[in-house]
């Protein structure tokens, strides 16, 4: 049986040279181009270029004109169209890269906000635990009131032992024979 040409795969030999450009390098170049196109220097330069082109091809003799007015400046129109056809995709590429960067930055901000929220919640729990613990700790006012109560109890016990209801320091001094009391 004869073998058809369609049954045998054709070898894939490239006839054109292939070159690869890193997407990152190409993207950075597109961003630089888009950034330059948005500067006043580019706008002024483009305006001067078009003005010189129009003046040259309008005011000089026809033998010196390379894009005559009679042909409606066809070459200038083609050049500007070519520039626009390359500028638009490059600007879109730069915007897409910017959007991707913003998306990554937004994700980092969201993760940072989550960590900050977790830290804040942890600190709030710790402060609440400290407040609860501080209620159980004896404060200065509490210790003073307790000492006053103990002092009063001791004085009451001492009075009970002496058999008097309340001991007046001056009265006890009079009983002992205070020279001042008379």
PDB file of C-alpha atoms in Angstrom:
ATOM      1  CA  UNK A   1       0.000   0.000   0.000  1.00  0.00           C
ATOM      2  CA  UNK A   2       1.069   3.454  -0.783  1.00  0.00           C
ATOM      3  CA  UNK A   3       1.402   5.911   2.054  1.00  0.00           C
ATOM      4  CA  UNK A   4      -0.451   9.202   1.571  1.00  0.00           C
ATOM      5  CA  UNK A   5       1.313  12.458   2.342  1.00  0.00           C
ATOM      6  CA  UNK A   6      -1.328  13.209   5.004  1.00  0.00           C
ATOM      7  CA  UNK A   7      -0.449  10.166   7.100  1.00  0.00           C
ATOM      8  CA  UNK A   8       3.098  11.293   7.809  1.00  0.00           C
ATOM      9  CA  UNK A   9       3.514  14.384   9.987  1.00  0.00           C
ATOM     10  CA  UNK A  10       5.431  17.138   8.378  1.00  0.00           C
ATOM     11  CA  UNK A  11       8.567  18.183  10.183  1.00  0.00           C
ATOM     12  CA  UNK A  12       8.244  21.593  11.687  1.00  0.00           C
ATOM     13  CA  UNK A  13      11.201  23.524  10.441  1.00  0.00           C
ATOM     14  CA  UNK A  14      10.960  27.236  10.880  1.00  0.00           C
ATOM     15  CA  UNK A  15      12.142  29.259   8.016  1.00  0.00           C
ATOM     16  CA  UNK A  16      11.960  32.590   9.817  1.00  0.00           C
ATOM     17  CA  UNK A  17      14.343  33.406  12.644  1.00  0.00           C
ATOM     18  CA  UNK A  18      12.615  33.523  15.990  1.00  0.00           C
ATOM     19  CA  UNK A  19      13.467  35.952  18.697  1.00  0.00           C
ATOM     20  CA  UNK A  20      11.935  36.170  22.105  1.00  0.00           C
ATOM     21  CA  UNK A  21      11.516  39.238  24.197  1.00  0.00           C
ATOM     22  CA  UNK A  22      10.873  38.984  27.863  1.00  0.00           C
ATOM     23  CA  UNK A  23       7.299  40.087  28.636  1.00  0.00           C
ATOM     24  CA  UNK A  24       8.628  42.049  31.589  1.00  0.00           C
ATOM     25  CA  UNK A  25      11.129  43.937  29.424  1.00  0.00           C
ATOM     26  CA  UNK A  26       8.512  44.600  26.756  1.00  0.00           C
ATOM     27  CA  UNK A  27       6.032  45.750  29.423  1.00  0.00           C
ATOM     28  CA  UNK A  28       8.552  48.128  30.963  1.00  0.00           C
ATOM     29  CA  UNK A  29       9.273  49.545  27.503  1.00  0.00           C
ATOM     30  CA  UNK A  30       5.544  50.004  26.853  1.00  0.00           C
ATOM     31  CA  UNK A  31       5.126  51.778  30.191  1.00  0.00           C
ATOM     32  CA  UNK A  32       8.065  54.069  29.435  1.00  0.00           C
ATOM     33  CA  UNK A  33       6.612  54.867  26.021  1.00  0.00           C
ATOM     34  CA  UNK A  34       3.139  55.540  27.456  1.00  0.00           C
ATOM     35  CA  UNK A  35       4.648  57.657  30.223  1.00  0.00           C
ATOM     36  CA  UNK A  36       6.645  59.681  27.668  1.00  0.00           C
ATOM     37  CA  UNK A  37       3.565  60.221  25.485  1.00  0.00           C
ATOM     38  CA  UNK A  38       1.817  61.837  28.438  1.00  0.00           C
ATOM     39  CA  UNK A  39       4.492  64.463  29.010  1.00  0.00           C
ATOM     40  CA  UNK A  40       4.427  68.083  27.868  1.00  0.00           C
ATOM     41  CA  UNK A  41       7.759  67.505  26.100  1.00  0.00           C
ATOM     42  CA  UNK A  42       6.152  64.931  23.799  1.00  0.00           C
ATOM     43  CA  UNK A  43       3.170  67.168  23.059  1.00  0.00           C
ATOM     44  CA  UNK A  44       5.372  70.172  22.312  1.00  0.00           C
ATOM     45  CA  UNK A  45       7.732  68.049  20.196  1.00  0.00           C
ATOM     46  CA  UNK A  46       4.851  66.535  18.237  1.00  0.00           C
ATOM     47  CA  UNK A  47       3.316  69.973  17.684  1.00  0.00           C
ATOM     48  CA  UNK A  48       6.633  71.390  16.444  1.00  0.00           C
ATOM     49  CA  UNK A  49       7.159  68.335  14.190  1.00  0.00           C
ATOM     50  CA  UNK A  50       3.704  68.721  12.604  1.00  0.00           C
ATOM     51  CA  UNK A  51       4.063  72.509  12.277  1.00  0.00           C
ATOM     52  CA  UNK A  52       7.452  72.219  10.548  1.00  0.00           C
ATOM     53  CA  UNK A  53       6.097  69.456   8.305  1.00  0.00           C
ATOM     54  CA  UNK A  54       3.075  71.526   7.301  1.00  0.00           C
ATOM     55  CA  UNK A  55       5.055  74.725   6.791  1.00  0.00           C
ATOM     56  CA  UNK A  56       7.745  72.929   4.761  1.00  0.00           C
ATOM     57  CA  UNK A  57       5.239  71.259   2.479  1.00  0.00           C
ATOM     58  CA  UNK A  58       3.079  74.371   2.143  1.00  0.00           C
ATOM     59  CA  UNK A  59       5.471  77.314   1.799  1.00  0.00           C
ATOM     60  CA  UNK A  60       8.503  75.868  -0.027  1.00  0.00           C
ATOM     61  CA  UNK A  61       8.526  75.381  -3.813  1.00  0.00           C
ATOM     62  CA  UNK A  62       6.922  72.174  -5.087  1.00  0.00           C
ATOM     63  CA  UNK A  63      10.259  70.713  -6.092  1.00  0.00           C
ATOM     64  CA  UNK A  64      11.355  70.790  -2.414  1.00  0.00           C
ATOM     65  CA  UNK A  65       8.089  69.413  -1.029  1.00  0.00           C
ATOM     66  CA  UNK A  66       8.011  65.688  -0.251  1.00  0.00           C
ATOM     67  CA  UNK A  67       4.367  65.601   0.955  1.00  0.00           C
ATOM     68  CA  UNK A  68       2.593  68.297  -1.056  1.00  0.00           C
ATOM     69  CA  UNK A  69      -0.539  70.040   0.077  1.00  0.00           C
ATOM     70  CA  UNK A  70      -2.190  69.115  -3.201  1.00  0.00           C
ATOM     71  CA  UNK A  71      -2.192  65.463  -1.996  1.00  0.00           C
ATOM     72  CA  UNK A  72      -3.621  66.506   1.420  1.00  0.00           C
ATOM     73  CA  UNK A  73      -0.425  65.662   3.297  1.00  0.00           C
ATOM     74  CA  UNK A  74      -0.895  61.929   2.748  1.00  0.00           C
ATOM     75  CA  UNK A  75       2.488  60.969   4.193  1.00  0.00           C
ATOM     76  CA  UNK A  76       1.907  62.962   7.390  1.00  0.00           C
ATOM     77  CA  UNK A  77      -1.507  61.328   7.775  1.00  0.00           C
ATOM     78  CA  UNK A  78       0.040  57.880   7.370  1.00  0.00           C
ATOM     79  CA  UNK A  79       2.779  58.626   9.881  1.00  0.00           C
ATOM     80  CA  UNK A  80       0.304  59.909  12.456  1.00  0.00           C
ATOM     81  CA  UNK A  81      -1.975  56.896  11.856  1.00  0.00           C
ATOM     82  CA  UNK A  82       0.958  54.529  12.292  1.00  0.00           C
ATOM     83  CA  UNK A  83       1.937  56.267  15.505  1.00  0.00           C
ATOM     84  CA  UNK A  84      -1.631  56.041  16.811  1.00  0.00           C
ATOM     85  CA  UNK A  85      -1.943  52.373  15.824  1.00  0.00           C
ATOM     86  CA  UNK A  86       1.126  51.528  17.924  1.00  0.00           C
ATOM     87  CA  UNK A  87       0.444  53.968  20.726  1.00  0.00           C
ATOM     88  CA  UNK A  88      -3.033  52.700  21.601  1.00  0.00           C
ATOM     89  CA  UNK A  89      -2.056  49.044  22.274  1.00  0.00           C
ATOM     90  CA  UNK A  90       1.086  50.097  24.119  1.00  0.00           C
ATOM     91  CA  UNK A  91      -0.920  52.436  26.327  1.00  0.00           C
ATOM     92  CA  UNK A  92      -3.453  49.648  26.990  1.00  0.00           C
ATOM     93  CA  UNK A  93      -0.607  47.280  27.859  1.00  0.00           C
ATOM     94  CA  UNK A  94       0.811  49.841  30.275  1.00  0.00           C
ATOM     95  CA  UNK A  95      -2.633  50.305  31.845  1.00  0.00           C
ATOM     96  CA  UNK A  96      -3.052  46.537  32.230  1.00  0.00           C
ATOM     97  CA  UNK A  97       0.316  46.273  33.952  1.00  0.00           C
ATOM     98  CA  UNK A  98      -0.633  49.165  36.197  1.00  0.00           C
ATOM     99  CA  UNK A  99      -3.935  47.440  37.010  1.00  0.00           C
ATOM    100  CA  UNK A 100      -2.083  44.213  37.829  1.00  0.00           C
ATOM    101  CA  UNK A 101       0.286  46.109  40.116  1.00  0.00           C
ATOM    102  CA  UNK A 102      -2.669  47.831  41.790  1.00  0.00           C
ATOM    103  CA  UNK A 103      -4.372  44.454  42.271  1.00  0.00           C
ATOM    104  CA  UNK A 104      -1.255  43.009  43.927  1.00  0.00           C
ATOM    105  CA  UNK A 105      -0.859  46.117  46.078  1.00  0.00           C
ATOM    106  CA  UNK A 106      -4.542  45.906  47.058  1.00  0.00           C
ATOM    107  CA  UNK A 107      -4.058  42.271  48.078  1.00  0.00           C
ATOM    108  CA  UNK A 108      -1.033  43.212  50.194  1.00  0.00           C
ATOM    109  CA  UNK A 109      -3.023  46.042  51.784  1.00  0.00           C
ATOM    110  CA  UNK A 110      -5.890  43.647  52.520  1.00  0.00           C
ATOM    111  CA  UNK A 111      -3.523  41.133  54.135  1.00  0.00           C
ATOM    112  CA  UNK A 112      -1.891  43.916  56.161  1.00  0.00           C
ATOM    113  CA  UNK A 113      -5.319  45.131  57.284  1.00  0.00           C
ATOM    114  CA  UNK A 114      -6.251  41.590  58.343  1.00  0.00           C
ATOM    115  CA  UNK A 115      -3.037  41.313  60.374  1.00  0.00           C
ATOM    116  CA  UNK A 116      -3.667  44.717  61.961  1.00  0.00           C
ATOM    117  CA  UNK A 117      -7.227  43.689  62.825  1.00  0.00           C
ATOM    118  CA  UNK A 118      -5.999  40.432  64.373  1.00  0.00           C
ATOM    119  CA  UNK A 119      -3.369  42.338  66.362  1.00  0.00           C
ATOM    120  CA  UNK A 120      -5.948  44.877  67.511  1.00  0.00           C
ATOM    121  CA  UNK A 121      -8.352  42.152  68.580  1.00  0.00           C
ATOM    122  CA  UNK A 122      -5.546  40.398  70.484  1.00  0.00           C
ATOM    123  CA  UNK A 123      -4.577  43.620  72.234  1.00  0.00           C
ATOM    124  CA  UNK A 124      -8.221  44.315  73.088  1.00  0.00           C
ATOM    125  CA  UNK A 125      -8.509  40.858  74.667  1.00  0.00           C
ATOM    126  CA  UNK A 126      -5.301  41.451  76.614  1.00  0.00           C
ATOM    127  CA  UNK A 127      -6.526  44.839  77.877  1.00  0.00           C
ATOM    128  CA  UNK A 128      -9.818  43.235  78.930  1.00  0.00           C
ATOM    129  CA  UNK A 129      -7.914  40.492  80.760  1.00  0.00           C
ATOM    130  CA  UNK A 130      -5.792  43.121  82.512  1.00  0.00           C
ATOM    131  CA  UNK A 131      -8.903  45.028  83.562  1.00  0.00           C
ATOM    132  CA  UNK A 132     -10.414  41.861  84.997  1.00  0.00           C
ATOM    133  CA  UNK A 133      -7.150  41.083  86.780  1.00  0.00           C
ATOM    134  CA  UNK A 134      -6.955  44.651  88.133  1.00  0.00           C
ATOM    135  CA  UNK A 135     -10.358  44.236  89.772  1.00  0.00           C
ATOM    136  CA  UNK A 136      -8.892  41.371  91.771  1.00  0.00           C
ATOM    137  CA  UNK A 137      -5.764  43.338  92.746  1.00  0.00           C
ATOM    138  CA  UNK A 138      -5.893  45.379  95.913  1.00  0.00           C
ATOM    139  CA  UNK A 139      -5.804  49.066  95.142  1.00  0.00           C
ATOM    140  CA  UNK A 140      -4.451  51.787  97.412  1.00  0.00           C
ATOM    141  CA  UNK A 141      -7.946  52.917  98.443  1.00  0.00           C
ATOM    142  CA  UNK A 142      -8.990  49.355  99.171  1.00  0.00           C
ATOM    143  CA  UNK A 143      -5.936  48.784 101.381  1.00  0.00           C
ATOM    144  CA  UNK A 144      -6.547  52.054 103.244  1.00  0.00           C
ATOM    145  CA  UNK A 145     -10.165  51.187 103.902  1.00  0.00           C
ATOM    146  CA  UNK A 146      -9.172  47.724 105.096  1.00  0.00           C
ATOM    147  CA  UNK A 147      -6.490  49.173 107.379  1.00  0.00           C
ATOM    148  CA  UNK A 148      -9.006  51.669 108.796  1.00  0.00           C
ATOM    149  CA  UNK A 149     -11.455  48.844 109.429  1.00  0.00           C
ATOM    150  CA  UNK A 150      -8.743  46.791 111.159  1.00  0.00           C
ATOM    151  CA  UNK A 151      -7.680  49.772 113.252  1.00  0.00           C
ATOM    152  CA  UNK A 152     -11.275  50.346 114.297  1.00  0.00           C
ATOM    153  CA  UNK A 153     -11.656  46.661 115.202  1.00  0.00           C
ATOM    154  CA  UNK A 154      -8.462  46.792 117.259  1.00  0.00           C
ATOM    155  CA  UNK A 155      -9.647  49.907 119.089  1.00  0.00           C
ATOM    156  CA  UNK A 156     -13.007  48.257 119.745  1.00  0.00           C
ATOM    157  CA  UNK A 157     -11.307  45.148 121.129  1.00  0.00           C
ATOM    158  CA  UNK A 158      -9.026  47.265 123.272  1.00  0.00           C
ATOM    159  CA  UNK A 159     -11.988  49.179 124.651  1.00  0.00           C
ATOM    160  CA  UNK A 160     -13.793  45.945 125.404  1.00  0.00           C
ATOM    161  CA  UNK A 161     -10.772  44.668 127.309  1.00  0.00           C
ATOM    162  CA  UNK A 162     -10.584  47.867 129.382  1.00  0.00           C
ATOM    163  CA  UNK A 163     -14.284  47.717 130.099  1.00  0.00           C
ATOM    164  CA  UNK A 164     -15.131  51.062 128.641  1.00  0.00           C
ATOM    165  CA  UNK A 165     -17.449  51.690 125.780  1.00  0.00           C
ATOM    166  CA  UNK A 166     -15.284  54.149 123.953  1.00  0.00           C
ATOM    167  CA  UNK A 167     -11.936  55.342 124.994  1.00  0.00           C
ATOM    168  CA  UNK A 168     -11.405  59.069 124.801  1.00  0.00           C
ATOM    169  CA  UNK A 169      -7.666  59.737 124.892  1.00  0.00           C
ATOM    170  CA  UNK A 170      -8.192  62.808 127.068  1.00  0.00           C
ATOM    171  CA  UNK A 171     -10.352  60.898 129.494  1.00  0.00           C
ATOM    172  CA  UNK A 172      -7.782  58.181 129.890  1.00  0.00           C
ATOM    173  CA  UNK A 173      -5.127  60.800 130.527  1.00  0.00           C
ATOM    174  CA  UNK A 174      -7.312  62.392 133.226  1.00  0.00           C
ATOM    175  CA  UNK A 175      -7.693  59.022 134.875  1.00  0.00           C
ATOM    176  CA  UNK A 176      -3.973  58.509 134.957  1.00  0.00           C
ATOM    177  CA  UNK A 177      -3.489  61.881 136.482  1.00  0.00           C
ATOM    178  CA  UNK A 178      -2.510  64.165 133.669  1.00  0.00           C
ATOM    179  CA  UNK A 179      -0.688  67.222 135.066  1.00  0.00           C
ATOM    180  CA  UNK A 180      -2.308  69.438 132.472  1.00  0.00           C
ATOM    181  CA  UNK A 181      -5.853  68.184 133.091  1.00  0.00           C
ATOM    182  CA  UNK A 182      -5.973  69.431 136.606  1.00  0.00           C
TER     183      UNK A 182
END
